CSV table of C-alpha atoms in Angstrom, one decimal:
chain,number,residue,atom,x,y,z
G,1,UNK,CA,-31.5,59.0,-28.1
G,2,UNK,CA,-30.3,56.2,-30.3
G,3,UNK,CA,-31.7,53.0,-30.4
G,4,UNK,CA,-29.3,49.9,-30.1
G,5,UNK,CA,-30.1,46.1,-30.9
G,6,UNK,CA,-27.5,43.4,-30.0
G,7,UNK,CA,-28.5,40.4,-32.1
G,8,UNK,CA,-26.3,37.3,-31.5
G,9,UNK,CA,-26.6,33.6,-32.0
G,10,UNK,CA,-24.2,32.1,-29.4
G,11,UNK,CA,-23.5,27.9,-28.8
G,12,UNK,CA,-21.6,28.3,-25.4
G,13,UNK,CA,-21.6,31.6,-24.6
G,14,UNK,CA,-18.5,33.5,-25.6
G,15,UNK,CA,-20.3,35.5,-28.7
G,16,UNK,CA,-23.1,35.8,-25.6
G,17,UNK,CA,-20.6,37.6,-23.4
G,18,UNK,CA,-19.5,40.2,-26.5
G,19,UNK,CA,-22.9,40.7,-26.7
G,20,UNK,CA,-23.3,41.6,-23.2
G,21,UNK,CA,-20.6,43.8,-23.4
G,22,UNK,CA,-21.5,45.5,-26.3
G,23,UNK,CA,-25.0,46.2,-24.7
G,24,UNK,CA,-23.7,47.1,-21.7
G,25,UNK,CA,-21.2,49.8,-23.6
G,26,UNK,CA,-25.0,51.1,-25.6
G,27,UNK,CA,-26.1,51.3,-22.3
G,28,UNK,CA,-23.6,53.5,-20.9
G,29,UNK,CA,-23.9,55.8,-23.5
G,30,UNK,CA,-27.2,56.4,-22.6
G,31,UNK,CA,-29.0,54.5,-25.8
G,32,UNK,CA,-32.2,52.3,-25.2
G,33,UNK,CA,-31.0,49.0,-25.9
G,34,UNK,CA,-32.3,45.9,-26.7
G,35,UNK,CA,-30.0,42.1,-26.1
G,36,UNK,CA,-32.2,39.6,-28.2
G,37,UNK,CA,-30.7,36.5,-29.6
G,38,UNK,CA,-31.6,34.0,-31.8
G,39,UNK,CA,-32.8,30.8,-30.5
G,40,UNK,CA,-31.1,27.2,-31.4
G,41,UNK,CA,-32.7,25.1,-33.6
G,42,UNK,CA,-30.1,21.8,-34.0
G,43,UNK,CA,-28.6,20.3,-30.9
G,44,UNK,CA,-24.7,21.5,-31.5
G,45,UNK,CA,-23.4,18.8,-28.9
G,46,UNK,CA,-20.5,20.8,-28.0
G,47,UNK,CA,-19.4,20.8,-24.4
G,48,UNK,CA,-21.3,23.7,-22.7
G,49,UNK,CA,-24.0,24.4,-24.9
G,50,UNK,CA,-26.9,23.1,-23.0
G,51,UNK,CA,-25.6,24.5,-19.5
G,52,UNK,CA,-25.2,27.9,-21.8
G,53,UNK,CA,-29.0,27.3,-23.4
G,54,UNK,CA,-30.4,27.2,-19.7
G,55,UNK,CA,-28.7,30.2,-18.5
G,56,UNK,CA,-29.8,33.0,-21.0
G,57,UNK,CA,-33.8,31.8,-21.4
G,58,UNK,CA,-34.6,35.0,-19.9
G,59,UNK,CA,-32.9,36.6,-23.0
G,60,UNK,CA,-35.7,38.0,-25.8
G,61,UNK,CA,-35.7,36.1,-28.9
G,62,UNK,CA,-35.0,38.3,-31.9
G,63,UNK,CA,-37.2,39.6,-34.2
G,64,UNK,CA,-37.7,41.6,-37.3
G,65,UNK,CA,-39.4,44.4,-34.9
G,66,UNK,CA,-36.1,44.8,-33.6
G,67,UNK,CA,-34.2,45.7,-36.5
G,68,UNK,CA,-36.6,47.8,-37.7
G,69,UNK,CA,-36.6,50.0,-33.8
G,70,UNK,CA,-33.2,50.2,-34.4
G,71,UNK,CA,-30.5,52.9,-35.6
G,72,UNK,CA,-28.1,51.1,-34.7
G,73,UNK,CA,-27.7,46.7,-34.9
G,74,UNK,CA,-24.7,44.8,-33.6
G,75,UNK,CA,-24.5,41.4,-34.8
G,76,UNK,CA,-22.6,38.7,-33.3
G,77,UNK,CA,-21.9,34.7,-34.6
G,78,UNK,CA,-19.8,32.6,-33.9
G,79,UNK,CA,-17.3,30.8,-36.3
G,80,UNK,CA,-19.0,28.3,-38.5
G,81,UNK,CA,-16.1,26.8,-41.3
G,82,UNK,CA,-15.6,30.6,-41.6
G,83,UNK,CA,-18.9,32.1,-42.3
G,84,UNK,CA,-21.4,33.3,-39.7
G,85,UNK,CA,-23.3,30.7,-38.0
G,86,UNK,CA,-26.5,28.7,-39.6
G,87,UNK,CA,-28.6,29.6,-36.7
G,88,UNK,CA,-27.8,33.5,-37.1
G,89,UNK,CA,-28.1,33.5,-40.6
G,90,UNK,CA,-31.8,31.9,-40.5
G,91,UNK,CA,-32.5,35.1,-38.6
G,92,UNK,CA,-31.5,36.8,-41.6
G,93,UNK,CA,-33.0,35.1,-44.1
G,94,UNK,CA,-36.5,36.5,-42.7
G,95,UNK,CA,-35.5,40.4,-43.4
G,96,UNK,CA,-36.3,40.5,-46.6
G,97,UNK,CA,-39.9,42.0,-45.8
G,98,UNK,CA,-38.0,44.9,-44.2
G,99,UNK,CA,-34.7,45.2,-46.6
G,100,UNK,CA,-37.1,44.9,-49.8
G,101,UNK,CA,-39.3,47.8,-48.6
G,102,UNK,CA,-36.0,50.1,-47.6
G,103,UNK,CA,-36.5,49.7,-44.0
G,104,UNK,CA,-33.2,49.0,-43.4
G,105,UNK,CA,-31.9,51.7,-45.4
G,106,UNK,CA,-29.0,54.0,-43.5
G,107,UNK,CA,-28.7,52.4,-40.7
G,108,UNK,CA,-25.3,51.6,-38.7
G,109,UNK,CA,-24.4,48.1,-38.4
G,110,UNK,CA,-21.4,46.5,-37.5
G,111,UNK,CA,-20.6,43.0,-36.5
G,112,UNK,CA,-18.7,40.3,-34.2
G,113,UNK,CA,-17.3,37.5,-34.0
G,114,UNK,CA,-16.2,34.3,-31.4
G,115,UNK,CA,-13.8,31.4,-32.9
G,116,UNK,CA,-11.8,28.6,-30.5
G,117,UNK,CA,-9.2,28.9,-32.7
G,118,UNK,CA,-6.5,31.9,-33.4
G,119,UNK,CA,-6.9,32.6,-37.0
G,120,UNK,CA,-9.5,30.4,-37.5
G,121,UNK,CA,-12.3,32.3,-39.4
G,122,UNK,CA,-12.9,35.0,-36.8
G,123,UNK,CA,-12.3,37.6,-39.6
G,124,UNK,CA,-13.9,35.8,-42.4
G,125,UNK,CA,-17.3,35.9,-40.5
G,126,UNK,CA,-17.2,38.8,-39.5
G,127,UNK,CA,-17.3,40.0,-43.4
G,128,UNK,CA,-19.3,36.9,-44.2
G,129,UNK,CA,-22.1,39.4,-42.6
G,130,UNK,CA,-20.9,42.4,-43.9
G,131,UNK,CA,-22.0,40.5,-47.3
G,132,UNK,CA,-26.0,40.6,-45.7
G,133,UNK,CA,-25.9,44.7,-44.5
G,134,UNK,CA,-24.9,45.4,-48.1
G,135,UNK,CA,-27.7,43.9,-49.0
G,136,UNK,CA,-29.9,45.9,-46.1
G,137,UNK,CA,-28.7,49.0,-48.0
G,138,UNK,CA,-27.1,49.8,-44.4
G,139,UNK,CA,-23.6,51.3,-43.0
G,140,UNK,CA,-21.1,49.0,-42.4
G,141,UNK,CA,-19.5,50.1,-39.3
G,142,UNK,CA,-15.8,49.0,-39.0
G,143,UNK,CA,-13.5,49.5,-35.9
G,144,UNK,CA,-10.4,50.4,-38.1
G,145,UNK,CA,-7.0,50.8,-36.4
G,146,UNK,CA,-7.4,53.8,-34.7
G,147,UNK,CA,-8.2,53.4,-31.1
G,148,UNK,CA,-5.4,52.0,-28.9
G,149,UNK,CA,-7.6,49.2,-27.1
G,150,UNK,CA,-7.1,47.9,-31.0
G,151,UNK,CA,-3.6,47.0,-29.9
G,152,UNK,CA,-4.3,45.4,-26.6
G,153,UNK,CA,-2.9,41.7,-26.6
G,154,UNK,CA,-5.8,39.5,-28.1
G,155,UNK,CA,-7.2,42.3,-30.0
G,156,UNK,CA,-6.2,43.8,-33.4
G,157,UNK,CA,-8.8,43.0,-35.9
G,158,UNK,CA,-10.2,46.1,-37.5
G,159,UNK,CA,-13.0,44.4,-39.2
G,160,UNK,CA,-14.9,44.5,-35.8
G,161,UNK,CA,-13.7,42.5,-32.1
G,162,UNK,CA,-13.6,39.3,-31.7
G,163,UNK,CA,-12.5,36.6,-29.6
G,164,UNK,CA,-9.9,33.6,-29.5
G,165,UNK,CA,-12.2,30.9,-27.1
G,166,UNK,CA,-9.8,27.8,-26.8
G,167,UNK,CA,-11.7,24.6,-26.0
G,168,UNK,CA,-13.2,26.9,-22.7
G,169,UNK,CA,-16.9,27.9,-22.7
G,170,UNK,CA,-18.2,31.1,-22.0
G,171,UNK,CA,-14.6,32.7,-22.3
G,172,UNK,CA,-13.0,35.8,-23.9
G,173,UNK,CA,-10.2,37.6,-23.2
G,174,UNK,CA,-10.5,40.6,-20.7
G,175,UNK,CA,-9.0,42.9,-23.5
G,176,UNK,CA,-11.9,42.3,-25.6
G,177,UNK,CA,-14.8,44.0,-23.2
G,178,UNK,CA,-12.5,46.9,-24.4
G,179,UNK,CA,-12.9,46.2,-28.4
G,180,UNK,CA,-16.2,45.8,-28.0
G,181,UNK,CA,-17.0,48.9,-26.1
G,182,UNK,CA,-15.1,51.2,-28.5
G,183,UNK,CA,-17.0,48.7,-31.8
G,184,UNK,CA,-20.3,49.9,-30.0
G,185,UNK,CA,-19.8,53.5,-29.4
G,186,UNK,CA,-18.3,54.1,-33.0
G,187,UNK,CA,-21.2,52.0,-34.2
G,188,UNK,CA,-23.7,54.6,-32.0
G,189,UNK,CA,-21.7,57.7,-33.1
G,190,UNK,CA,-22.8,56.7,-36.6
G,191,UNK,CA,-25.8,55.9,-36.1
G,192,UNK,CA,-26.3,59.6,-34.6
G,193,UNK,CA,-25.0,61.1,-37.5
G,194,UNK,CA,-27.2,59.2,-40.2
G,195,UNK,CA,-30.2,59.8,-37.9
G,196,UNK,CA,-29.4,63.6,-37.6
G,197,UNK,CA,-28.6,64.0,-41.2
G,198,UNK,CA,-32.2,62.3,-42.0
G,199,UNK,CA,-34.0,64.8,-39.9
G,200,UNK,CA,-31.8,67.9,-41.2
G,201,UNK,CA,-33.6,70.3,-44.0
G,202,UNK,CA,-32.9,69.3,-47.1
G,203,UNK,CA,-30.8,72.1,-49.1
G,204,UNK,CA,-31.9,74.1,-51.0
């Protein structure tokens, strides 16, 4: 069995609903999953973020545990002037203990990303935090361009799914439950193979 963590910071909840997905897809594929995000920590004022706060309290906070259980991690952020969000990246900032001792070695991450705007950093945040699992020493896991849910209308990115959110809380686009399905098994499907080439006999 593989183990999945879903770590996203999300303001209003349309990273939150990726992340759902993507758990949701783990779950299906018969992983042991774990949905943690990463608390607030500055009042973002935008429309919906309180109401959004309120509704996922019941929602683990992240912690380093996590991504040490894991073989596999999914991160999610939202758009922040193109890089991955303050809030997610303080979550970061605390792995050192586990990155610095190898603990975070060979595992498959891959990430995710929410903007209100088409073209408006989605992509660049996305490999903002493939910048951080270098630095784990882990796999980045990309979606490429090979899987036709890739084409659907409001997908296409093959850096990992993402969403165009307007000025609507809480939205994405029906095509991208799809994107971020496929992300997550190709993210688990890696994982598998990293954790059964650990455990294989080394040649002789």
């Amino acid at each position: 069995m593989t183990n999945v963590a879903v770590i996203y910071y999300s303001s209003t909840g349309s990273t939150h609903r990726l992340a759902r997905a993507a758990a949701d897809a783990a779950a299906a594929e018969g992983a042991e999953v774990r949905l943690r995000r990463v608390p607030e920590f500055a009042a973002t004022g935008r429309p919906g973020s309180q109401e959004h706060a309120a509704s996922v309290a019941d929602i683990p906070e992240a912690t380093l545990d996590d991504l040490e259980w894991a073989d596999a991690v999914l991160l999610g952020s939202p758009v922040h002037f193109g890089l991955a969000a303050p809030q997610l990246m303080q979550f970061i900032n605390t792995s050192s203990p586990l990155s610095i001792q190898g603990k975070l070695l060979d595992k498959a991450v891959s990430a995710f990303a929410s903007g209100s705007a088409e073209h408006g950093g989605q992509v660049t945040t996305i490999l903002a935090l493939h910048n951080a699992i270098c630095h784990w020493g882990s796999v980045i896991v990309a979606t490429g361009s090979a899987d036709p849910v890739l084409y659907e209308k409001n997908n296409g990115n093959p850096y990992g799914a993402s969403t165009v959110a307007g000025n609507r809380p809480g939205f994405i686009h029906d095509e991208n439950v799809g994107a971020i399905a496929y992300q997550t098994r190709r993210t688990i499907q890696v994982a598998a193979a990293l954790k059964a080439a650990a455990a294989a006999p080394a040649a002789v």
